[in-house]
Structure formats: C-alpha cells, structure tokens
Short mmCIF file of C-alpha atoms in Angstrom, two decimals:
data_model
loop_
_atom_site.label_atom_id
_atom_site.label_comp_id
_atom_site.label_asym_id
_atom_site.label_seq_id
_atom_site.Cartn_x
_atom_site.Cartn_y
_atom_site.Cartn_z
CA MET A 282 22.28 -7.58 0.69
CA ALA A 283 20.13 -10.48 0.55
CA SER A 284 17.24 -11.15 -2.01
CA MET A 285 13.93 -9.61 -0.56
CA PRO A 286 10.87 -11.66 0.25
CA GLY A 287 8.33 -11.70 -3.08
CA ASP A 288 5.68 -11.22 -1.22
CA TYR A 289 7.98 -8.04 0.64
CA VAL A 290 7.88 -6.61 -2.97
CA HIS A 291 4.24 -6.78 -3.56
CA PHE A 292 4.06 -4.46 0.13
CA LYS A 293 6.66 -1.80 -1.16
CA ALA A 294 4.91 -1.44 -4.64
CA CYS A 295 1.09 -1.03 -3.04
CA VAL A 296 1.90 0.19 0.46
CA PRO A 297 3.78 3.79 0.26
CA LEU A 298 6.85 4.28 4.32
CA ARG A 299 5.45 8.37 5.21
CA ARG A 300 7.27 10.88 7.12
CA VAL A 301 5.87 13.12 9.74
CA SER A 302 7.74 15.95 11.18
CA VAL A 303 7.44 15.86 15.20
CA GLY A 304 10.01 18.97 16.02
CA SER A 305 12.85 18.65 13.88
CA LYS A 306 12.63 14.34 13.47
CA GLN A 307 11.20 12.96 11.67
CA TRP A 308 9.06 9.59 12.20
CA ARG A 309 8.44 6.66 9.32
CA TYR A 310 5.59 4.94 9.48
CA TYR A 311 3.47 2.66 7.05
CA ASP A 312 -0.25 3.47 7.13
CA TYR A 313 -2.98 1.30 5.83
CA GLY A 314 -5.91 0.08 6.03
CA PRO A 315 -9.89 1.91 6.42
CA LYS A 316 -9.34 5.47 8.53
CA GLN A 317 -12.61 4.43 9.81
CA VAL A 318 -11.32 1.73 11.90
CA ALA A 319 -9.10 1.72 15.34
CA PRO A 320 -5.97 1.15 14.23
CA LEU A 321 -3.50 -1.00 15.37
CA ILE A 322 0.06 0.77 15.72
CA CYS A 323 2.95 -1.54 15.77
CA LEU A 324 6.29 -0.96 17.14
CA SER A 325 9.26 -2.75 16.55
CA GLY A 326 12.81 -3.71 19.20
CA VAL A 327 16.05 -2.98 19.14
CA ILE A 328 16.39 -4.85 16.14
CA GLY A 329 13.98 -4.04 12.68
CA THR A 330 12.16 -1.35 12.17
CA ALA A 331 8.76 -0.86 10.32
CA ASP A 332 8.80 -3.41 7.77
CA VAL A 333 9.19 -5.79 9.32
CA PHE A 334 5.99 -5.83 10.08
CA TYR A 335 4.48 -6.68 6.57
CA LYS A 336 3.51 -8.83 6.49
CA GLN A 337 0.48 -8.82 9.38
CA ILE A 338 -0.30 -5.24 6.79
CA MET A 339 -0.49 -7.10 3.86
CA PHE A 340 -3.58 -9.25 6.48
CA LEU A 341 -4.85 -7.15 8.33
CA SER A 342 -5.52 -4.23 6.98
CA MET A 343 -5.47 -5.39 2.78
CA LYS A 344 -7.49 -9.20 3.98
CA GLN A 345 -9.31 -7.53 7.04
CA GLY A 346 -9.84 -4.70 6.89
CA TYR A 347 -8.83 -3.19 9.89
CA ARG A 348 -6.04 -0.12 9.90
CA VAL A 349 -2.76 -1.37 10.45
CA ILE A 350 0.02 1.26 11.67
CA ALA A 351 4.17 0.71 11.66
CA ALA A 352 6.61 3.18 13.43
CA ASP A 353 9.74 3.91 13.77
CA ALA A 354 10.54 6.59 16.19
CA PRO A 355 13.70 9.06 15.43
CA PRO A 356 17.24 9.37 17.16
CA VAL A 357 15.86 10.17 21.05
CA SER A 358 17.73 10.17 24.48
CA SER A 359 15.66 9.32 26.75
CA HIS A 360 12.77 7.55 27.38
CA GLN A 361 10.54 10.32 28.24
CA GLU A 362 11.60 12.73 25.76
CA TRP A 363 10.38 9.22 23.36
CA LEU A 364 7.54 8.96 25.09
CA TYR A 365 6.95 12.42 24.05
CA SER A 366 7.73 12.64 20.13
CA PHE A 367 5.17 9.38 19.68
CA GLU A 368 2.79 11.78 21.42
CA LYS A 369 3.01 14.57 19.23
CA PHE A 370 2.85 11.25 16.22
CA LEU A 371 -0.30 10.57 17.32
CA ASP A 372 -1.70 14.23 17.45
CA SER A 373 0.74 14.30 13.84
CA ILE A 374 -1.78 12.41 12.35
CA ASP A 375 -4.94 12.34 13.43
CA ILE A 376 -4.90 9.59 15.99
CA HIS A 377 -5.78 9.84 19.43
CA HIS A 378 -7.00 6.06 20.47
CA VAL A 379 -4.93 3.76 20.28
CA HIS A 380 -4.00 -0.01 21.11
CA LEU A 381 0.14 -1.34 20.00
CA TYR A 382 1.75 -4.16 19.72
CA GLY A 383 4.85 -4.35 20.96
CA THR A 384 7.89 -6.47 20.83
CA GLU A 385 10.29 -6.28 22.85
CA LEU A 386 12.42 -3.13 23.60
CA GLY A 387 8.54 -2.11 21.14
CA GLY A 388 6.38 -4.01 24.62
CA PHE A 389 8.22 -1.85 26.82
CA LEU A 390 7.23 1.51 25.75
CA ALA A 391 3.92 0.64 24.91
CA GLN A 392 3.67 -0.43 28.67
CA LEU A 393 5.57 3.39 29.35
CA PHE A 394 2.58 5.00 27.58
CA ALA A 395 0.08 3.27 28.05
CA GLN A 396 1.32 4.30 31.87
CA TYR A 397 2.13 7.90 30.63
CA ARG A 398 -1.41 8.43 28.29
CA PRO A 399 -3.85 5.74 29.81
CA ARG A 400 -6.31 7.78 27.97
CA ARG A 401 -5.03 7.30 25.22
CA VAL A 402 -5.13 3.11 24.88
CA LYS A 403 -7.07 0.85 24.49
CA SER A 404 -5.55 -1.92 24.84
CA LEU A 405 -1.87 -4.06 23.98
CA VAL A 406 0.05 -7.62 22.67
CA LEU A 407 2.78 -8.02 23.80
CA SER A 408 5.51 -9.43 22.36
CA ASN A 409 8.96 -11.70 23.99
CA THR A 410 9.29 -8.12 25.92
CA PHE A 411 9.85 -7.29 30.30
CA LEU A 412 8.49 -4.91 32.45
CA ASP A 413 12.31 -3.38 33.63
CA THR A 414 14.95 -2.86 31.66
CA SER A 415 17.79 -2.74 34.98
CA TYR A 416 18.46 -6.67 33.52
CA PHE A 417 20.33 -5.45 30.12
CA ALA A 418 21.59 -2.68 31.64
CA GLU A 419 23.54 -5.10 34.15
CA LYS A 420 24.27 -6.67 30.68
CA THR A 421 26.40 -2.85 29.51
CA ARG A 422 28.39 -1.72 31.93
CA TRP A 423 30.24 0.23 29.06
CA SER A 424 26.56 2.47 28.55
CA SER A 425 27.32 5.30 29.05
CA LEU A 426 29.90 5.64 25.99
CA ILE A 427 26.71 4.66 23.41
CA ASN A 428 26.65 7.58 22.27
CA TRP A 429 30.16 7.24 21.00
CA THR A 430 30.43 3.74 20.21
CA PRO A 431 31.24 2.77 16.15
CA SER A 432 28.41 2.33 14.59
CA PHE A 433 29.45 -1.93 13.29
CA MET A 434 30.35 -2.27 17.59
CA LEU A 435 26.71 -1.01 17.73
CA LYS A 436 25.31 -3.92 15.29
CA ARG A 437 27.62 -6.35 17.20
CA HIS A 438 26.52 -6.00 20.43
CA ILE A 439 22.93 -5.99 19.01
CA LEU A 440 22.90 -8.73 17.67
CA THR A 441 24.94 -10.24 20.37
CA GLY A 442 22.55 -13.63 21.44
CA ILE A 443 20.71 -13.87 17.98
CA PRO A 444 21.85 -17.79 17.32
CA ASN A 445 23.82 -19.21 14.02
CA GLU A 446 23.28 -22.37 13.92
CA PRO A 447 20.85 -23.78 11.81
CA GLN A 448 17.84 -23.57 12.46
CA ASP A 449 13.58 -23.36 11.07
CA PRO A 450 14.30 -22.12 7.88
CA PHE A 451 11.19 -19.92 8.51
CA ILE A 452 13.09 -19.23 11.40
CA SER A 453 16.80 -18.22 9.97
CA ASP A 454 14.85 -16.53 6.80
CA ALA A 455 13.18 -13.31 9.85
CA VAL A 456 16.66 -13.37 11.07
CA ASP A 457 17.90 -12.36 7.09
CA PHE A 458 15.30 -10.12 6.90
CA VAL A 459 15.01 -8.53 10.10
CA VAL A 460 19.01 -8.05 9.94
CA ASN A 461 19.27 -6.93 6.46
CA GLN A 462 16.96 -4.09 7.79
CA LEU A 463 19.28 -3.29 10.74
CA ASP A 464 21.35 -2.36 7.48
CA THR A 465 19.80 0.24 6.36
CA LEU A 466 19.53 1.84 10.33
CA GLU A 467 21.77 5.64 11.05
CA ARG A 468 24.65 4.84 13.42
CA GLU A 469 22.01 7.42 16.11
CA ASP A 470 19.45 5.09 15.25
CA LEU A 471 21.04 2.18 16.49
CA ALA A 472 22.31 4.60 19.46
CA SER A 473 18.97 5.80 20.05
CA ARG A 474 17.50 2.46 20.21
CA LEU A 475 19.97 0.89 22.76
CA ILE A 476 20.12 4.00 25.18
CA LEU A 477 16.38 2.80 25.75
CA LYS A 478 17.07 -0.38 26.60
CA THR A 479 20.17 -0.20 28.27
CA ARG A 480 18.91 3.13 30.56
CA SER A 481 17.57 1.45 34.00
CA THR A 482 13.82 2.46 34.05
CA SER A 483 10.69 0.19 35.12
CA VAL A 484 6.89 0.11 33.98
CA GLY A 485 4.52 1.62 36.55
CA ARG A 486 0.44 -0.18 37.43
CA LEU A 487 -1.55 0.47 35.17
CA LEU A 488 -5.17 2.04 35.21
CA LEU A 489 -4.98 -0.45 31.30
CA PRO A 490 -7.57 -3.85 32.92
CA ASP A 491 -5.75 -6.74 32.37
CA SER A 492 -8.87 -8.26 30.08
CA THR A 493 -7.50 -5.11 27.51
CA ILE A 494 -3.94 -6.45 27.46
CA THR A 495 -3.22 -9.75 26.00
CA ILE A 496 1.05 -11.64 25.62
CA MET A 497 1.63 -13.52 23.17
CA ASP A 498 4.67 -14.98 23.83
CA THR A 499 7.19 -17.81 22.09
CA ASN A 500 8.49 -20.54 23.97
CA ASP A 501 10.96 -21.85 22.12
CA TYR A 502 14.65 -19.16 22.58
CA CYS A 503 14.54 -16.33 22.78
CA THR A 504 17.00 -13.36 22.91
CA VAL A 505 14.94 -12.18 26.06
CA PRO A 506 15.22 -14.55 29.27
CA ARG A 507 12.01 -16.77 30.61
CA GLN A 508 12.80 -14.94 33.61
CA LEU A 509 11.30 -11.37 32.87
CA LYS A 510 9.06 -12.86 30.68
CA ASN A 511 7.27 -14.68 33.51
CA GLN A 512 7.27 -10.93 35.46
CA LEU A 513 5.29 -10.46 32.79
CA THR A 514 2.66 -13.07 33.47
CA GLU A 515 3.05 -11.85 36.91
CA ARG A 516 2.51 -8.04 36.14
CA TYR A 517 -0.70 -8.80 34.26
CA PRO A 518 -2.77 -12.05 35.94
CA GLY A 519 -5.71 -11.34 34.81
CA ALA A 520 -4.47 -10.73 30.02
CA ARG A 521 -4.36 -13.39 28.10
CA GLU A 522 -2.04 -15.17 27.25
CA ALA A 523 -1.34 -16.85 23.70
CA PHE A 524 2.02 -19.06 23.09
CA LEU A 525 3.52 -19.85 20.00
CA LYS A 526 5.68 -23.99 20.52
CA THR A 527 7.89 -22.21 18.08
CA GLY A 528 8.96 -18.71 16.94
CA GLY A 529 12.25 -17.67 17.77
CA ASP A 530 12.40 -13.86 18.37
CA PHE A 531 10.28 -13.16 15.53
CA PRO A 532 6.84 -14.81 15.09
CA PHE A 533 5.87 -12.00 13.13
CA LEU A 534 7.46 -12.76 10.30
CA SER A 535 9.34 -16.69 10.79
CA ARG A 536 4.30 -17.42 12.62
CA PRO A 537 2.77 -14.62 10.43
CA ASP A 538 -0.82 -17.02 10.14
CA GLU A 539 -0.50 -17.93 14.60
CA VAL A 540 0.88 -14.09 15.26
CA ASN A 541 -2.09 -12.42 12.78
CA LEU A 542 -5.40 -15.02 14.63
CA TYR A 543 -4.02 -14.28 18.02
CA LEU A 544 -4.59 -9.91 16.74
CA GLN A 545 -7.20 -10.47 15.50
CA LEU A 546 -8.81 -12.42 18.09
CA HIS A 547 -7.42 -9.76 20.33
CA LEU A 548 -9.48 -6.80 18.35
CA ARG A 549 -12.71 -8.58 18.36
CA ARG A 550 -12.79 -9.16 21.74
CA VAL A 551 -11.78 -5.00 22.44
CA GLY A 552 -13.92 -4.16 20.42
CA VAL A 553 -12.16 -3.01 16.84
CA GLU A 554 -13.64 -4.93 14.17
CA GLY A 555 -12.49 -4.88 10.65
CA GLN A 556 -14.10 -2.97 7.49
CA LEU A 557 -14.92 -6.51 5.26
CA ASP A 558 -16.56 -4.24 2.43
CA LEU A 559 -13.41 -1.69 2.07
CA ALA A 560 -10.82 -4.17 2.23
CA LYS A 561 -10.26 -4.39 -1.05
CA ASP A 562 -7.45 -5.51 -4.17
CA PRO A 563 -4.52 -2.88 -2.85
CA SER A 564 -5.26 -1.55 -6.94
CA GLN A 565 -8.30 -0.55 -6.54
CA ARG A 566 -6.37 1.61 -2.86
CA ASP A 567 -5.10 5.41 -2.47
CA SER A 568 -1.65 4.59 -1.07
CA ALA A 569 -3.04 5.90 2.10
CA GLY A 570 -5.11 2.04 2.11
CA ASN A 571 -9.27 3.25 1.17
CA PRO A 572 -11.18 2.86 -1.74
CA THR A 573 -10.94 4.90 -4.68
CA GLU A 574 -14.58 5.93 -5.57
CA LYS A 575 -16.51 4.49 -8.34
CA ASN A 576 -18.74 6.24 -11.02
CA ASP A 577 -21.81 4.18 -10.46
CA PRO A 578 -22.47 2.50 -14.42
CA SER A 579 -26.50 3.59 -13.87
CA GLU A 580 -24.89 6.88 -13.51
CA ASP A 581 -22.11 6.45 -17.32
CA ALA A 582 -25.97 4.66 -19.31
CA GLY A 583 -28.07 7.63 -18.19
CA ASP A 584 -24.99 10.50 -19.70
CA SER A 585 -24.61 8.38 -22.05
CA SER A 586 -28.27 8.61 -23.01
CA GLU A 587 -28.80 11.96 -22.22
CA ASN A 588 -26.23 12.94 -24.54
CA HIS A 589 -26.82 11.09 -27.69
CA GLY A 590 -26.65 12.76 -30.71
CA SER A 591 -24.40 15.22 -29.65
CA THR A 592 -21.23 14.39 -31.72
CA PHE A 593 -19.13 17.27 -29.73
CA ASN A 594 -20.37 15.99 -26.16
CA GLN A 595 -19.74 11.75 -27.52
CA LEU A 596 -16.06 13.21 -28.49
CA GLU A 597 -15.03 15.28 -25.33
CA ASP A 598 -14.17 13.32 -23.48
CA GLY A 599 -11.25 11.53 -26.37
CA SER A 600 -13.09 8.20 -26.99
CA LEU A 601 -13.59 6.41 -29.47
CA PRO A 602 -17.89 6.51 -31.45
CA SER A 603 -18.70 2.82 -32.27
CA ARG A 604 -21.95 1.20 -32.63
CA SER A 605 -22.09 -1.75 -30.59
CA VAL A 606 -22.89 -5.69 -33.41
CA GLY A 607 -26.89 -5.87 -33.11
CA SER A 608 -28.16 -2.32 -32.21
CA SER A 609 -30.00 -3.50 -35.92
CA ASP A 610 -31.50 -5.28 -38.47
CA ASP A 611 -30.21 -4.37 -41.73
CA PRO A 612 -27.96 -6.56 -42.42
CA ASP A 613 -24.70 -3.84 -44.14
CA GLU A 614 -24.82 -2.19 -40.36
CA HIS A 615 -23.08 -5.12 -38.74
CA PHE A 616 -21.00 -5.17 -41.88
CA VAL A 617 -19.81 -1.88 -40.96
CA ASN A 618 -19.36 -2.53 -37.17
CA LYS A 619 -17.12 -5.89 -37.64
CA GLU A 620 -15.40 -2.68 -39.57
CA VAL A 621 -15.42 0.02 -36.94
CA LYS A 622 -13.54 -2.45 -34.48
CA PHE A 623 -11.19 -3.95 -37.01
CA LEU A 624 -9.96 -0.41 -38.28
CA ASP A 625 -9.73 0.75 -34.00
CA SER A 626 -7.57 -2.23 -33.81
CA GLU A 627 -5.51 -1.29 -36.49
CA THR A 628 -5.59 2.28 -35.27
CA LEU A 629 -3.91 0.88 -32.49
CA LYS A 630 -1.10 -0.97 -33.96
CA ILE A 631 -0.68 1.64 -35.90
CA THR A 632 -0.16 4.43 -32.65
CA ALA A 633 1.94 2.40 -30.88
CA GLY A 634 4.72 1.89 -33.42
CA LEU A 635 4.78 6.23 -33.66
CA PRO A 636 7.42 7.59 -31.28
CA ASN A 637 5.39 8.64 -27.19
CA ILE A 638 5.44 12.27 -27.28
CA PHE A 639 3.21 10.88 -30.23
CA SER A 640 0.68 8.85 -28.90
CA MET A 641 0.47 10.83 -25.97
CA HIS A 642 -1.32 13.67 -27.78
CA LEU A 643 -3.17 12.33 -29.56
CA SER A 644 -5.76 16.02 -29.88
CA GLN A 645 -9.04 16.15 -30.77
CA GLN A 646 -8.92 16.35 -34.11
CA TYR A 647 -7.67 13.09 -34.44
CA TRP A 648 -10.59 11.04 -33.08
CA MET A 649 -12.63 12.85 -35.54
CA ILE A 650 -10.63 11.93 -38.54
CA LEU A 651 -11.22 8.14 -36.69
CA TYR A 652 -15.25 9.34 -36.83
CA LEU A 653 -14.89 10.28 -40.58
CA TRP A 654 -13.83 7.39 -41.70
CA ALA A 655 -15.37 5.29 -39.15
CA ASN A 656 -18.82 7.42 -41.60
CA ILE A 657 -16.62 6.71 -44.75
CA LEU A 658 -16.93 3.17 -44.47
CA ASP A 659 -20.08 2.94 -44.49
CA CYS A 660 -21.04 5.25 -47.52
CA LEU A 661 -18.23 1.76 -48.70
CA VAL A 662 -20.95 -0.64 -48.29
CA ILE A 663 -23.24 1.25 -50.20
CA VAL A 664 -21.07 2.76 -53.46
CA GLY A 665 -18.57 0.59 -53.43
CA ARG A 666 -15.94 2.35 -54.13
CA TYR A 667 -13.11 1.24 -51.53
CA GLY A 668 -10.05 1.08 -53.15
CA MET A 669 -9.55 5.00 -53.80
CA ILE A 670 -10.59 6.43 -50.90
CA ALA A 671 -8.78 3.76 -48.85
CA SER A 672 -5.85 5.18 -50.23
CA VAL A 673 -6.29 8.56 -50.04
CA LEU A 674 -7.17 7.56 -45.83
CA MET A 675 -3.37 5.36 -46.51
CA LYS A 676 -2.00 9.67 -47.23
CA VAL A 677 -3.42 10.27 -44.03
CA LEU A 678 -1.61 8.16 -42.55
CA ALA A 679 1.41 8.39 -43.46
CA ASP A 680 0.93 11.91 -42.90
CA GLY A 681 0.83 11.33 -39.62
CA PHE A 682 -2.51 13.09 -38.98
CA VAL A 683 -0.17 16.70 -39.12
CA SER A 684 -2.47 19.35 -38.22
CA ALA A 685 -6.92 19.23 -39.21
CA THR A 686 -6.62 19.85 -42.90
CA CYS A 687 -6.28 16.48 -43.85
CA CYS A 688 -9.54 16.16 -42.67
CA SER A 689 -10.76 18.75 -44.90
CA SER A 690 -8.71 17.72 -47.86
CA LEU A 691 -9.79 14.36 -47.61
CA CYS A 692 -13.92 15.58 -48.06
CA GLY A 693 -12.30 18.02 -50.79
CA GLU A 694 -11.14 14.76 -52.88
CA LEU A 695 -14.03 12.75 -51.85
CA TYR A 696 -16.80 14.93 -52.72
CA ASP A 697 -15.52 16.19 -56.00
CA SER A 698 -15.01 12.43 -57.40
CA LYS A 699 -18.91 11.92 -56.15
CA VAL A 700 -18.49 9.50 -54.23
CA LEU A 701 -19.33 10.20 -51.59
CA GLU A 702 -22.66 12.44 -51.76
CA PRO A 703 -23.40 15.07 -48.46
CA ARG A 704 -26.07 13.33 -46.43
CA VAL A 705 -26.19 13.15 -41.76
CA LEU A 706 -23.69 12.15 -39.47
CA SER A 707 -25.35 8.97 -38.96
CA SER A 708 -25.89 8.94 -34.03
CA LEU A 709 -23.38 6.36 -33.33
#
C-alpha cells in the first residue's frame, strides 16, 4: 500500500473513527465539530470510504467551526434497507435535521432519503451523481450474481472507467488514495454498493425547495455520463450550480479548496454558520471536536491566594513550590530563588535517568523533601556550611528517596551538627 499523505496522517491522529450499532450491523463514521451546529453529512460513492472526506473535515470543522460527519453504511441488500438503516443511524447519534453532501452513489442515496424523510433533510449538495440507476443496471447484466462474485472481480468491475493514462498530478493522487481505501473494504461491502448502484430505482419528486439544493459537477472526464448529470439540472432548475473546470471523479480530494468554498457558501445560504469561537486547535479539543474546558487564570490566582501559608494545600497537587524572583528586596532571597530554580532543573535531569516506574510514582513525601531542600539552602546562604549539607543531600539522592525516613534522618544530622537551627519554614 502506498504511503498516506501527511495531512491524512494528521487527520487520523486528531479525529477518531467511531462505530455505532444499528441492529446487528455497524455504521463507521467520523464526527467532528461543535455539537451546537447543524451537521453536514458526507456520503461517498461506490469507490471510497468515509476517509475520503478528511479534507472537508480538516477545513470546515477545524478551521471554520462547522460540524461535519462522514459516514460508511454497513452491507445492505436493498435501497429500502439502506434508508431504514440510515434513519436509525441518525437516531443513534441524536441527529434529527441534516444537510447532506453526496457524491456519485452517495448523492443518489441522499436524494432517496430526502424523498423518504422530507422533514429531516434541510438541504442537499449533489456532486457527479444521477437520478436513475437504470443506466448502470443495463451495463451490469450479471447484477443478480453479485452476491456470489469474488472480491477481486468486484473490485475490477468497480474500477472500470477510472482512467489510467497520465493526468493532473492532484487527480492522480486522489485516485491513488481512493483505490487504497477500496482495498480496505470487505467483499460484502463491495457487493452491497454494487447492488445499490445497479438495482433499478429512480428518485421521485422532492418536497425540498430547489433553492436549498446545490449541484456541484466537474467539467472534465467523469465515470458518470454527461446525460445523467444533465437530467439532474433539468429536475432541479432552481438549484444553485457550481461547476469545477477540472477535478475528475473525486474533486473533494483533487480540488479541496474549491469544494470546501462551495460547501461553505451552501451552508451559509441555508442558514448554517460555523462557530468560529469553537474552532480551536485539535490539541485543545476532545475526540468529538468540542473545545476542552480550561480553568480561568483568575480562578487559579484566587485559589493560590486562599491557600497562601498552608504548606499542605500547596503540596496537595504534587507540584514543586517556588518563589517568584523579585518578590523581596533581600538580595539573599534572590540568590536562594535562583538556587531553587537550579535545583529544580537538576532534579528533573536526575529523575529522567531513573526507571520509569520510579519517576511515574513520585509521591508527596518526595516533593516534601525537595521543599525542605529549598529551605535548607536558604539557611546555607546565612550559615555558609554548604559542603557538609551537600554531602548529606547527595546521600539522600543516591538512596533514591527510598522512604520518608530520609527526611527525618537528614534533619537529625543537621540539628546535631548545629548547622540548622529550629525555625518556622517560610511560606513560599
């Protein structure tokens, strides 16, 4: 299998593939974007999976704040079964009103669903699609044998018509990507898609106004004949038309900028606006595409002021207490603060060299030792007995902070040597 594009690898790292059961079968889908926005559901053709719409998710969802869902249906044996399964899929993910974007077979099924459930479909974007499957039924005389046809023969038939000659590099890359996705499908999936495309059915009259329909076609070579595309424009004379000069069968991959622009214009025209304030970086969002909540810095500051002077509260979260440089006019305190920062850096280096299980399970008592260490260094500046204490501290480090008794033995040695006089720990 050819290497995947870098932006697709990034997409897979940010957006999880989800599954939902409808009866005994599963729908596969990607769902990304704010839940407050009416979703655009993308339906692919015979060739392709939900992954082929990753460029639309990356732009419309991640950068414009729209909610985009790309879905793959489980194997079905009829158009009626697909319509019923799709409706149950929408119910399972708690979506009632939808905007559908379908390409090739996906566009045909989107029209059937708009006819079947007119109140649920608010708008349509149809790309390189058709109204009637009779043309493909005549081309596939052996359609009654599809369920018994081997997988390699189904793939060969599906790829019939895809040009092999050199062409636009972006179109070639799009074809390669879609063919790779086709290789991931099981024989049952391939057979189901061919059945849906070759079983004679036609789209009836829709209750959807033409003004809510956008027809997006490419003017270069496409496996869907021009006469079938013309039937679409004749059926919906009031629909908006968006023509791409080139793009082939998969303009959503080969011409993503143009397709994304037309999709955004369509959504705005039907009253759907992206939530730009929620369109944050994927690292700041959960797996569903919703922004993760962060504490208000002012709240953190308030908590800090309330816990000031309480050593237990300051160490509760396992963080290393430290004083900000410049908090006092005493030059000795500035020196001690620098030492604390230095020790913090060295401690991280030492901890990084320890076994993972040890560095992952540092408990509160170890941070207490470091806290005492900082206060001891405060005394070092005043007393000047650095050498003796440093040797004791290195002994503690060498023992690996085995137990909290290290802390008590350390303090005992210091008191016996009269280096450290009893004093109240300063609040950091």
